[in-house]
Amino acid sequence: EFGSQAAHPTGGTVWAEWVWNSARMDTIEDNLFPTANNAAAIGLAAGSYASMYHESDPKFATLGIEKWRCLMTNPTGATNSTNIDCGSGVGAGGTPPAGLATYQGAGYLTGVEPGATTAGKTKEYTKIIPDGLLTPGAHVEYFFRKSDAPSGLTSIEYGPDTNFVFQDTEGSNDGHRWQEFSVLPDRWKDGAWAVADRDAPAPACMLYIDWEDRRGDERFWVGIADTIGATAGSYVSGKPSGRWGAHNGWHARGDQDITVAIATDPSIAVYSHGGQPGTLWDMFGVKASESSTTSGSLGSRATTDPSGFQTGKKNLNGPSGTMLRQYYRVLLILTGDLNAGNIGPYVDKGDNDVGLLQDFANTVAGGFPRPRGVWVQGRGFVEGQVTGGGAGHPTFPTTYFGAGLASGDYRSYAGNANDIPDLFTFAPVHVRVDKPLGDTYGVLSSCVITDDVLTLSGTFGAAMAAKYEDTGTNANPKIASVYAPSSLPGTNDHPMLTIVDGFRVQSLGTRATLQSGGLMLYYWETIVNAFGSINCTVSSGQPVGVGDQPNGALVNFLALRSENPFRKDMAKITFGITRKEKVELKVYDVTGRLVRTLANREFDAGSHDVFWDGSNDDGQKVPRGVYFYQLHTPTYVSQKKLAVLTN
């Protein structure tokens, strides 16, 4: 009724992938005939909806699947699964519920419901997207539209609202213009496909798994992939091309207000998906993974066929082990801030996520040769598995990643009250000859942002890939990331490459300031250095900015390691101090007014990098002009000039 075109462009005989179709959604109700015991409980659930056709939908009679209504075996018994009979099968050949004659004799089930052909049957409760309809390679984009009037002209609400980017009213931080899901494997990646107006198809070697959908890390990964070359793209006539924006329906140049309506700046909008979200990567999202009632985790196909009342209700939306091994060399898994209840199997969650990951690592036949890579990043992943009780798997992190848990809260464990402690990287995440001591990043740590502190475990050579500041209480080093290499040929104790990080993607960034330059560099180095050996790596060059201290000398200095004038991206400011002391690094305009505080904390002796993205303390881009950046310590003051030619 509210599709994007009144008449199908091909006359209704051929599927058109860019035409929005519509279906009227039903309200939640029980599939039970009323009895003396349950009549009061049966009815509509106000304000709740189910992804099934409403009987007023014009396609209801054609697409509705006829089935028997469910009956209560004992009309005065409990209203639960032990007392419900739905017969067997659907259609004319199905077996009706055993008590059908009794119910009809009592006056129930008389007459035929709309759309059905037999008394006692109904076409209600037909899923809008039925089980088994979509085949591997299918991609679905969808949104919900609610209106109070049949004409749809008053009180309209959208979720997501496709006219905007940020979905504040939807309760989602993922930054979509629509929701989407795909059925793996994504066959659009096959080189046999040629998609008009898109870059040449390229088989994806990485599967990005958003194991905390609706909590916001997804938009961070999309931005990272765009920047480091995991998603090929560019701008043509001011609009994004290639794969940019194909995933979530928008891509801004960086000088636009993406919170305004798309209609006011249509160059932000991307309308065609092209069958794939990225170039290097495909995506699998798990909706509300922390809920025990979520249907369809990664390991849904790896689950043993259920029995009893769940017979025939196995979910098949996840990939099989063969699919994962055949199409992907690396799994990138983000679990965000979740610390239990998202990784199955456990009581009330049968999806065998752990079993599928073990199959990906261990199985030799049917796919890319071993070793394959698995990278998990999340500030509660190890903690949730080790201390999650019945919802965790205590031996999984130790045997799979070589990582144990020292503490689920770095701040209290280390006694470090610094909100942005340093994060130091080591091989293989960092292998740059020009910086043998590794890169230094910043990671958010607060009373509510509790990062995992890890330990080394196993006998297969797990090593520290990153550590937090070694300050305060308890033992050092305080491990933030663990890398475990693949076993030597002929052994099988650890046949994969793995990395597990104890922090979240949203918490990582440039040292002291948490700007995105550091985040991009960390991901670029990890993918190139840790997983490049298994032929799954980005092709673009290293993110701009080196900025080491001059000549390796330990001196006080302040320098700009980016172009001057500053035109785009970020200005990289490097400074050095000869002793540990408090540093203030601030940007001023020509009138002497403070524009941005880049650093105001204690730093160790040595060289340090700070980035400025050209915005003020309120997050707004500064006008073009001349600015001054000033370094101030108790023993040293230096000031330099920077011209800004972007806005």
XYZ file of C-alpha atoms in Angstrom:
647
model
C 0.000 0.000 0.000
C 2.880 2.357 0.746
C 5.454 0.912 -1.638
C 7.839 3.200 -3.480
C 6.057 2.783 -6.829
C 2.396 2.295 -7.654
C 3.223 0.249 -10.760
C 6.104 -2.177 -10.965
C 8.638 -0.935 -13.555
C 8.800 -4.332 -15.258
C 5.088 -5.040 -15.324
C 5.148 -7.238 -12.253
C 6.973 -10.181 -13.805
C 10.585 -9.572 -12.751
C 11.973 -8.647 -9.361
C 13.325 -5.079 -9.105
C 15.815 -4.814 -6.273
C 15.498 -1.066 -5.694
C 11.699 -0.954 -5.262
C 10.476 -0.586 -1.672
C 7.681 -3.043 -0.898
C 5.241 -2.751 1.986
C 3.331 -5.042 4.325
C 0.824 -4.201 7.050
C 2.118 -5.611 10.322
C -0.128 -7.386 12.793
C -0.492 -6.722 16.496
C 0.604 -9.377 18.974
C -2.108 -11.837 19.920
C -2.409 -15.439 21.054
C -2.916 -18.247 18.575
C -5.439 -19.910 20.900
C -9.185 -20.319 20.860
C -10.697 -19.071 24.111
C -11.816 -21.528 26.767
C -13.293 -21.164 30.212
C -9.801 -20.972 31.624
C -8.013 -18.613 29.235
C -10.667 -16.350 27.735
C -9.625 -13.406 29.870
C -5.976 -13.759 28.847
C -6.543 -13.823 25.091
C -6.514 -10.583 23.185
C -4.278 -7.990 21.626
C -1.151 -6.754 23.347
C -1.548 -2.987 23.246
C 1.359 -1.178 21.626
C 3.139 -4.388 20.627
C 3.555 -5.689 17.103
C 4.623 -8.927 15.457
C 6.418 -9.355 12.133
C 3.391 -11.094 10.588
C 0.736 -10.014 8.082
C -2.329 -8.203 9.353
C -5.560 -9.603 7.925
C -6.328 -6.227 6.295
C -3.175 -6.332 4.169
C -4.235 -6.557 0.497
C -1.783 -9.447 0.003
C -3.061 -11.386 3.008
C -5.308 -13.779 1.063
C -2.565 -14.586 -1.453
C 0.480 -14.799 0.815
C -1.143 -16.037 4.014
C -0.255 -19.616 4.971
C -3.268 -21.599 6.121
C -2.747 -23.537 9.355
C -4.717 -25.034 12.233
C -5.555 -22.864 15.196
C -3.997 -24.135 18.411
C -6.256 -25.704 21.034
C -5.909 -26.437 24.710
C -5.880 -30.174 25.371
C -7.498 -29.600 28.752
C -9.798 -26.555 28.484
C -9.481 -25.854 32.200
C -5.756 -26.594 32.390
C -2.713 -24.345 32.321
C -2.158 -22.032 29.359
C 1.317 -23.191 28.467
C 3.128 -25.421 25.994
C 2.386 -28.619 27.917
C -1.349 -28.107 27.364
C -1.407 -26.872 23.761
C -2.060 -28.905 20.609
C -1.475 -27.285 17.194
C -1.860 -30.417 15.087
C 0.815 -31.370 12.604
C 1.632 -29.645 9.348
C -0.220 -26.946 7.453
C -2.551 -26.964 4.504
C -5.157 -29.518 3.593
C -2.904 -32.479 4.415
C -2.133 -31.370 7.969
C -3.458 -33.260 10.987
C -5.900 -31.162 13.050
C -5.559 -30.806 16.813
C -6.814 -33.856 18.681
C -9.586 -31.984 20.471
C -11.051 -30.281 17.423
C -14.371 -32.175 17.455
C -14.916 -31.419 21.138
C -14.288 -27.732 20.613
C -16.589 -27.548 17.620
C -19.283 -29.375 19.570
C -18.960 -26.811 22.325
C -19.575 -23.986 19.872
C -15.945 -23.033 19.191
C -14.329 -23.179 15.741
C -17.593 -22.733 13.914
C -17.361 -20.742 10.708
C -14.363 -20.070 8.534
C -11.916 -17.284 9.298
C -11.110 -14.713 6.594
C -8.765 -16.170 4.009
C -9.031 -19.744 5.281
C -10.911 -22.546 3.538
C -11.581 -24.872 6.484
C -13.255 -24.373 9.857
C -10.619 -24.325 12.560
C -7.893 -23.001 10.291
C -6.466 -19.508 9.930
C -4.065 -17.541 7.748
C -3.126 -15.247 10.579
C 0.344 -15.502 12.108
C 1.952 -15.690 8.650
C 5.423 -14.171 8.790
C 6.033 -11.272 6.417
C 9.363 -12.908 5.557
C 8.675 -16.645 5.910
C 11.294 -19.154 6.990
C 13.351 -20.489 4.095
C 12.271 -17.829 1.610
C 15.647 -16.082 1.395
C 18.636 -17.867 -0.081
C 22.359 -17.137 0.489
C 23.261 -13.799 -1.039
C 19.893 -12.179 -0.278
C 20.016 -8.713 1.267
C 17.057 -6.980 2.915
C 16.700 -3.316 3.821
C 13.679 -2.401 5.903
C 12.073 0.212 8.112
C 8.836 0.541 10.079
C 6.109 3.108 9.423
C 3.324 3.777 11.911
C 0.340 6.039 11.348
C -2.943 6.555 13.170
C -5.046 6.957 10.056
C -5.524 4.493 7.177
C -4.683 7.252 4.718
C -1.305 7.570 6.364
C -1.417 11.347 6.230
C -1.445 12.075 9.958
C 0.767 11.252 12.947
C 3.378 9.340 10.981
C 6.367 7.801 12.746
C 9.309 5.991 11.153
C 11.860 3.669 12.695
C 14.456 4.254 11.393
C 13.431 7.493 9.713
C 15.017 7.186 6.275
C 15.046 10.987 5.939
C 17.696 11.256 8.652
C 20.989 9.675 9.651
C 21.051 9.485 13.447
C 18.124 7.541 14.876
C 17.696 9.223 18.267
C 14.052 8.211 18.627
C 14.737 4.611 17.638
C 16.934 3.853 20.616
C 19.795 2.875 18.313
C 23.277 4.340 18.065
C 24.180 2.595 14.836
C 23.585 5.601 12.571
C 21.451 3.879 9.943
C 18.997 5.345 7.489
C 17.360 1.923 7.442
C 17.807 -1.457 9.098
C 19.306 -4.291 7.088
C 20.282 -7.918 7.170
C 21.900 -10.320 4.737
C 21.873 -14.080 4.341
C 25.415 -15.416 4.275
C 27.505 -16.146 2.367
C 27.244 -12.909 0.436
C 27.374 -14.246 -3.132
C 27.435 -10.720 -4.502
C 31.120 -10.881 -3.645
C 31.600 -13.531 -6.321
C 33.648 -12.171 -9.217
C 30.984 -13.417 -11.648
C 28.710 -10.559 -10.593
C 29.039 -7.172 -12.273
C 27.147 -4.453 -10.449
C 26.474 -1.257 -12.393
C 27.477 2.060 -10.751
C 29.671 0.210 -8.228
C 33.309 -0.757 -8.096
C 34.319 -4.144 -9.432
C 33.222 -6.945 -7.113
C 35.959 -8.248 -4.859
C 35.683 -11.380 -2.728
C 35.652 -10.444 0.945
C 38.205 -12.233 3.095
C 36.924 -10.837 6.409
C 33.581 -11.253 8.157
C 32.789 -8.437 10.551
C 30.461 -9.700 13.304
C 28.550 -6.998 15.159
C 27.831 -9.012 18.303
C 26.171 -6.062 20.061
C 23.904 -4.571 17.416
C 22.180 -1.303 18.420
C 24.947 -0.314 20.862
C 26.895 1.779 18.387
C 30.198 0.080 17.578
C 28.978 -0.731 14.086
C 29.253 2.876 12.900
C 32.807 3.038 14.273
C 33.863 0.025 12.218
C 32.234 1.427 9.064
C 34.194 4.665 9.491
C 37.432 2.793 10.134
C 36.914 0.586 7.074
C 36.271 3.633 4.891
C 39.453 5.298 6.119
C 42.015 2.487 6.054
C 40.992 1.047 2.697
C 38.880 -1.927 3.814
C 36.028 -0.276 1.907
C 36.912 1.125 -1.503
C 35.363 4.478 -2.277
C 35.781 8.051 -3.406
C 33.766 11.161 -4.226
C 32.455 11.825 -7.717
C 30.778 15.213 -8.276
C 30.567 15.680 -4.522
C 28.761 12.389 -3.928
C 30.171 9.152 -2.496
C 30.949 6.403 -4.983
C 32.391 2.932 -4.775
C 31.196 1.190 -1.605
C 31.114 4.250 0.612
C 27.724 4.511 2.298
C 26.358 1.302 0.797
C 26.230 -0.261 4.255
C 24.114 2.249 6.154
C 22.736 4.545 3.471
C 24.868 7.663 3.939
C 28.408 8.979 3.718
C 29.356 12.559 4.555
C 32.419 14.408 3.271
C 33.188 15.728 6.746
C 32.011 19.299 6.224
C 28.281 18.572 6.509
C 25.820 18.445 9.379
C 24.690 14.831 9.175
C 21.989 15.308 11.813
C 19.851 17.386 9.457
C 17.327 15.962 7.020
C 18.811 14.193 4.031
C 16.507 16.303 1.895
C 18.502 19.437 2.763
C 21.755 17.861 1.633
C 21.029 14.936 -0.683
C 24.722 14.394 -1.392
C 24.903 12.629 1.998
C 22.351 10.002 0.968
C 23.311 6.702 -0.634
C 20.391 4.786 -2.095
C 21.807 1.633 -3.654
C 23.352 -1.132 -1.607
C 24.890 -3.092 -4.447
C 24.630 -6.369 -2.586
C 27.601 -5.850 -0.267
C 28.507 -3.424 2.544
C 32.266 -3.246 2.043
C 35.127 -4.407 -0.123
C 37.363 -6.379 2.219
C 34.505 -7.347 4.538
C 31.009 -8.731 4.825
C 28.863 -8.270 7.905
C 26.744 -10.379 10.240
C 24.789 -8.545 12.951
C 23.233 -10.074 16.062
C 20.227 -8.072 17.259
C 19.945 -7.616 21.034
C 22.477 -10.390 21.574
C 22.458 -9.929 25.352
C 18.818 -11.073 25.516
C 18.165 -14.781 26.119
C 15.114 -14.506 23.851
C 17.086 -13.257 20.856
C 16.548 -15.463 17.837
C 19.498 -15.989 15.560
C 23.041 -15.664 16.857
C 26.150 -16.453 14.816
C 26.076 -20.140 15.743
C 22.423 -20.825 15.008
C 23.226 -23.397 12.297
C 25.850 -25.033 14.510
C 23.186 -25.973 17.034
C 21.950 -29.541 17.431
C 18.444 -29.886 16.032
C 16.045 -29.092 18.888
C 13.459 -31.584 20.076
C 10.182 -31.538 21.954
C 8.122 -28.417 21.483
C 11.011 -26.825 19.561
C 11.153 -29.510 16.871
C 11.423 -27.881 13.457
C 12.070 -24.437 14.947
C 15.831 -24.346 14.465
C 17.011 -20.949 13.288
C 19.001 -20.997 10.037
C 19.969 -17.363 9.549
C 23.555 -17.814 10.737
C 26.400 -19.215 8.628
C 27.381 -22.855 8.713
C 30.920 -23.920 9.487
C 31.483 -24.723 5.824
C 30.318 -21.246 4.810
C 32.710 -19.532 7.222
C 35.687 -21.654 6.196
C 34.943 -21.402 2.476
C 34.558 -17.634 2.246
C 36.498 -15.990 5.075
C 40.048 -15.991 6.388
C 39.508 -13.583 9.298
C 36.643 -12.981 11.720
C 36.526 -9.524 13.336
C 34.172 -9.638 16.326
C 33.096 -6.592 18.340
C 31.260 -7.265 21.597
C 31.279 -3.681 22.861
C 30.354 -3.260 26.518
C 28.562 -6.603 26.896
C 30.040 -8.857 29.559
C 27.741 -11.895 29.673
C 24.790 -13.537 28.026
C 25.659 -12.971 24.378
C 27.887 -15.950 23.518
C 26.087 -19.321 23.386
C 25.394 -22.025 24.111
C 24.049 -21.854 27.650
C 20.752 -22.531 29.375
C 17.955 -20.819 27.410
C 20.318 -19.988 24.519
C 20.986 -22.967 22.297
C 22.942 -21.263 19.493
C 26.357 -22.918 19.561
C 28.549 -19.873 18.998
C 31.567 -21.380 20.743
C 31.306 -24.553 18.675
C 31.180 -22.603 15.410
C 34.273 -20.559 16.328
C 36.133 -23.728 17.264
C 35.154 -25.288 13.938
C 36.439 -22.208 12.086
C 39.802 -22.550 13.798
C 40.240 -26.305 13.862
C 38.609 -27.895 10.809
C 41.076 -28.560 8.029
C 38.823 -29.503 5.112
C 36.334 -27.361 3.232
C 37.744 -23.878 2.942
C 40.788 -21.647 3.109
C 43.824 -23.437 4.517
C 44.772 -22.917 8.118
C 45.745 -20.795 9.905
C 42.648 -18.606 9.921
C 42.382 -15.518 12.086
C 39.984 -14.431 14.832
C 40.094 -10.963 16.415
C 37.710 -10.211 19.305
C 37.512 -6.751 20.826
C 35.279 -5.859 23.762
C 35.711 -4.481 27.262
C 33.812 -7.333 28.883
C 34.339 -10.279 26.561
C 36.939 -12.195 28.582
C 35.358 -11.157 31.867
C 31.944 -12.361 30.715
C 33.245 -15.746 29.668
C 35.339 -16.314 32.796
C 32.931 -14.942 35.420
C 29.609 -15.135 33.569
C 28.358 -18.142 35.542
C 25.906 -20.244 33.567
C 26.032 -17.738 30.687
C 29.815 -17.944 30.293
C 32.436 -20.436 29.105
C 35.389 -20.162 31.538
C 37.869 -22.254 29.542
C 37.068 -20.727 26.142
C 39.316 -17.603 26.407
C 42.236 -19.587 27.811
C 42.212 -22.417 25.287
C 41.152 -20.379 22.240
C 42.932 -17.038 22.777
C 45.571 -17.866 25.388
C 44.051 -15.218 27.650
C 42.896 -15.312 31.242
C 41.458 -12.578 33.444
C 43.313 -10.581 36.069
C 40.479 -8.096 36.563
C 37.372 -6.828 34.839
C 38.175 -3.232 35.846
C 41.571 -1.729 35.033
C 40.863 1.539 36.881
C 40.336 -0.076 40.272
C 42.828 -2.900 39.703
C 45.640 -0.497 38.821
C 44.576 2.250 41.180
C 44.878 4.640 38.252
C 42.394 7.535 38.362
C 43.482 8.856 34.959
C 40.419 8.842 32.683
C 42.600 8.268 29.588
C 45.535 6.045 30.535
C 48.187 5.225 27.967
C 47.977 2.065 25.876
C 51.264 0.656 24.511
C 51.413 -1.803 21.598
C 53.939 -4.523 20.798
C 54.553 -7.069 18.031
C 52.784 -8.255 16.001
C 50.308 -5.378 16.290
C 53.283 -3.045 16.068
C 56.304 -3.978 13.931
C 57.520 -0.588 12.707
C 61.298 -0.330 12.559
C 61.136 3.443 13.003
C 59.442 2.979 16.393
C 60.961 -0.085 18.046
C 59.314 0.663 21.378
C 55.839 0.614 19.854
C 53.056 3.138 19.446
C 51.294 4.814 22.329
C 47.533 5.268 22.263
C 44.885 6.346 24.736
C 42.015 4.253 26.078
C 39.015 5.455 28.036
C 38.831 4.270 31.635
C 36.322 5.616 34.149
C 34.009 4.563 36.950
C 31.584 3.160 34.358
C 34.009 2.237 31.550
C 35.692 -0.859 32.980
C 38.360 -2.387 30.741
C 39.495 -6.006 31.103
C 43.009 -6.672 32.400
C 44.207 -9.941 30.913
C 46.741 -12.643 31.739
C 48.684 -15.039 29.515
C 47.564 -18.652 29.454
C 48.239 -21.889 27.592
C 51.401 -23.452 26.254
C 51.169 -22.278 22.645
C 53.110 -19.034 22.887
C 50.475 -16.416 23.703
C 52.113 -13.032 24.112
C 51.236 -9.529 25.226
C 50.267 -7.401 22.210
C 49.293 -4.292 24.202
C 49.366 -3.121 27.795
C 47.846 -0.340 29.868
C 49.912 2.043 31.987
C 51.920 0.121 34.595
C 50.883 2.330 37.485
C 49.481 1.931 40.962
C 48.602 -1.351 42.602
C 48.874 -5.042 41.674
C 51.303 -6.774 39.367
C 52.789 -5.424 36.159
C 52.481 -5.525 33.242
C 48.749 -4.835 33.046
C 47.932 -6.648 29.823
C 45.319 -5.112 27.530
C 45.659 -7.376 24.486
C 46.829 -10.945 23.911
C 48.113 -12.370 20.618
C 48.449 -16.105 20.093
C 50.283 -17.430 17.017
C 49.351 -20.551 15.121
C 50.979 -23.809 16.108
C 53.926 -25.231 14.276
C 53.104 -27.664 11.459
C 52.267 -31.088 12.805
C 50.814 -29.789 16.064
C 47.242 -28.847 16.787
C 47.221 -27.094 20.165
C 46.489 -23.682 18.584
C 45.913 -23.924 14.808
C 44.740 -20.284 14.363
C 45.966 -16.701 14.732
C 44.035 -14.890 17.472
C 43.918 -11.503 19.153
C 41.658 -10.558 22.035
C 41.450 -6.959 23.287
C 40.145 -6.046 26.724
C 38.801 -2.662 25.608
C 36.086 -1.386 23.283
C 36.511 0.262 19.877
C 34.666 3.368 21.105
C 37.167 3.726 23.968
C 40.321 3.714 21.832
C 42.040 6.677 20.219
C 44.975 9.020 20.141
C 47.030 9.343 23.296
C 45.462 11.660 25.895
C 42.803 13.052 23.521
C 41.110 9.906 22.123
C 40.837 11.449 18.667
C 40.176 9.104 15.781
C 43.643 9.243 14.222
C 44.943 6.812 16.816
C 41.961 4.516 16.343
C 42.567 4.318 12.595
C 46.272 3.608 13.058
C 45.625 0.830 15.578
C 43.242 -0.976 13.238
C 45.472 -0.471 10.216
C 48.544 -1.845 11.992
C 46.663 -4.797 13.509
C 45.117 -5.902 10.216
C 48.311 -5.415 8.202
C 50.789 -6.803 10.711
C 48.862 -9.494 12.553
C 46.723 -10.887 9.723
C 48.649 -9.906 6.602
C 50.384 -13.272 6.563
C 47.081 -15.034 5.787
C 46.333 -12.783 2.815
C 43.592 -10.678 4.349
C 44.865 -7.130 4.565
C 44.105 -3.607 3.439
C 45.789 -2.201 0.358
C 45.969 1.486 1.267
C 49.005 3.101 2.814
C 49.592 3.744 6.474
C 47.483 6.566 7.991
C 49.289 9.898 7.678
C 51.534 11.042 10.528
C 54.833 9.899 11.952
C 55.903 12.754 14.229
C 58.770 11.174 16.173
C 61.003 13.304 18.303
C 63.824 14.938 16.293
C 67.000 12.830 15.907
C 65.917 10.531 18.742
C 67.196 13.055 21.297
C 65.450 13.534 24.637
C 64.806 17.293 24.516
C 62.018 19.756 25.089
C 60.402 20.563 21.750
C 57.105 21.371 20.018
C 56.577 20.558 16.343
C 53.834 20.160 13.757
C 54.017 16.836 11.892
C 51.285 17.636 9.366
C 51.039 20.050 6.454
C 50.919 23.753 7.256
C 48.573 25.225 6.191
C 46.171 22.598 7.552
C 43.620 21.646 4.852
C 41.971 18.357 5.848
C 41.940 15.319 8.140
C 43.967 16.053 11.275
C 46.889 18.156 12.360
C 49.435 16.045 14.218
C 51.266 17.965 16.933
C 54.327 16.315 18.439
C 56.037 17.497 21.605
C 58.838 16.211 23.803
C 59.658 16.736 27.464
C 62.780 15.747 29.375
C 61.032 14.866 32.628
C 57.676 13.580 33.821
C 55.461 16.594 34.439
C 52.073 18.137 33.755
C 51.526 19.343 30.193
C 48.969 21.812 28.872
C 48.588 21.904 25.083
C 46.045 24.446 23.865
C 44.941 26.111 20.619
C 44.187 29.856 20.497
C 42.861 32.186 17.809
C 44.587 35.442 16.796
C 42.696 37.375 19.494
C 44.136 35.146 22.205
C 40.826 33.388 22.873
C 41.071 29.718 23.861
C 39.720 27.505 21.073
C 40.560 23.944 22.121
C 42.334 22.203 24.995
C 44.155 19.245 23.485
C 45.924 18.016 26.604
C 45.873 18.846 30.300
C 47.468 16.011 32.223
C 50.743 14.496 33.340
C 52.997 12.894 30.694
C 56.104 10.741 31.034
C 59.422 11.971 29.680
C 59.804 11.455 25.957
C 58.014 12.180 22.701
C 54.222 12.350 22.489
C 51.691 12.831 19.688
C 48.449 14.818 19.954
C 45.964 15.324 17.119
C 43.660 18.249 16.350
C 40.734 17.769 13.976
C 40.086 21.487 13.483
C 37.205 21.728 15.952
C 36.709 23.802 19.089
C 35.853 22.556 22.579
C 32.171 22.419 21.578
C 32.930 20.067 18.676
C 32.272 22.703 15.980
C 34.678 23.215 13.077
C 36.647 26.434 13.431
C 36.596 29.095 10.678
C 39.480 29.475 8.287
C 42.297 31.592 9.623
C 45.486 31.667 11.660
C 45.721 29.853 15.001
C 48.418 29.291 17.611
C 49.110 26.079 19.499
C 50.947 26.453 22.784
C 52.775 23.929 24.979
C 53.081 24.854 28.648
C 54.809 22.870 31.401
C 56.274 24.015 34.723
C 59.721 24.116 33.064
C 59.082 24.780 29.377
C 56.855 26.949 27.163
C 56.666 26.917 23.357
C 54.193 28.333 20.834
C 53.800 27.770 17.087
C 51.521 29.110 14.331
C 49.121 27.101 12.165
C 46.991 28.280 9.243
C 43.632 26.502 8.806
C 42.271 26.413 5.243
C 39.304 24.100 5.862
C 36.017 24.662 7.665
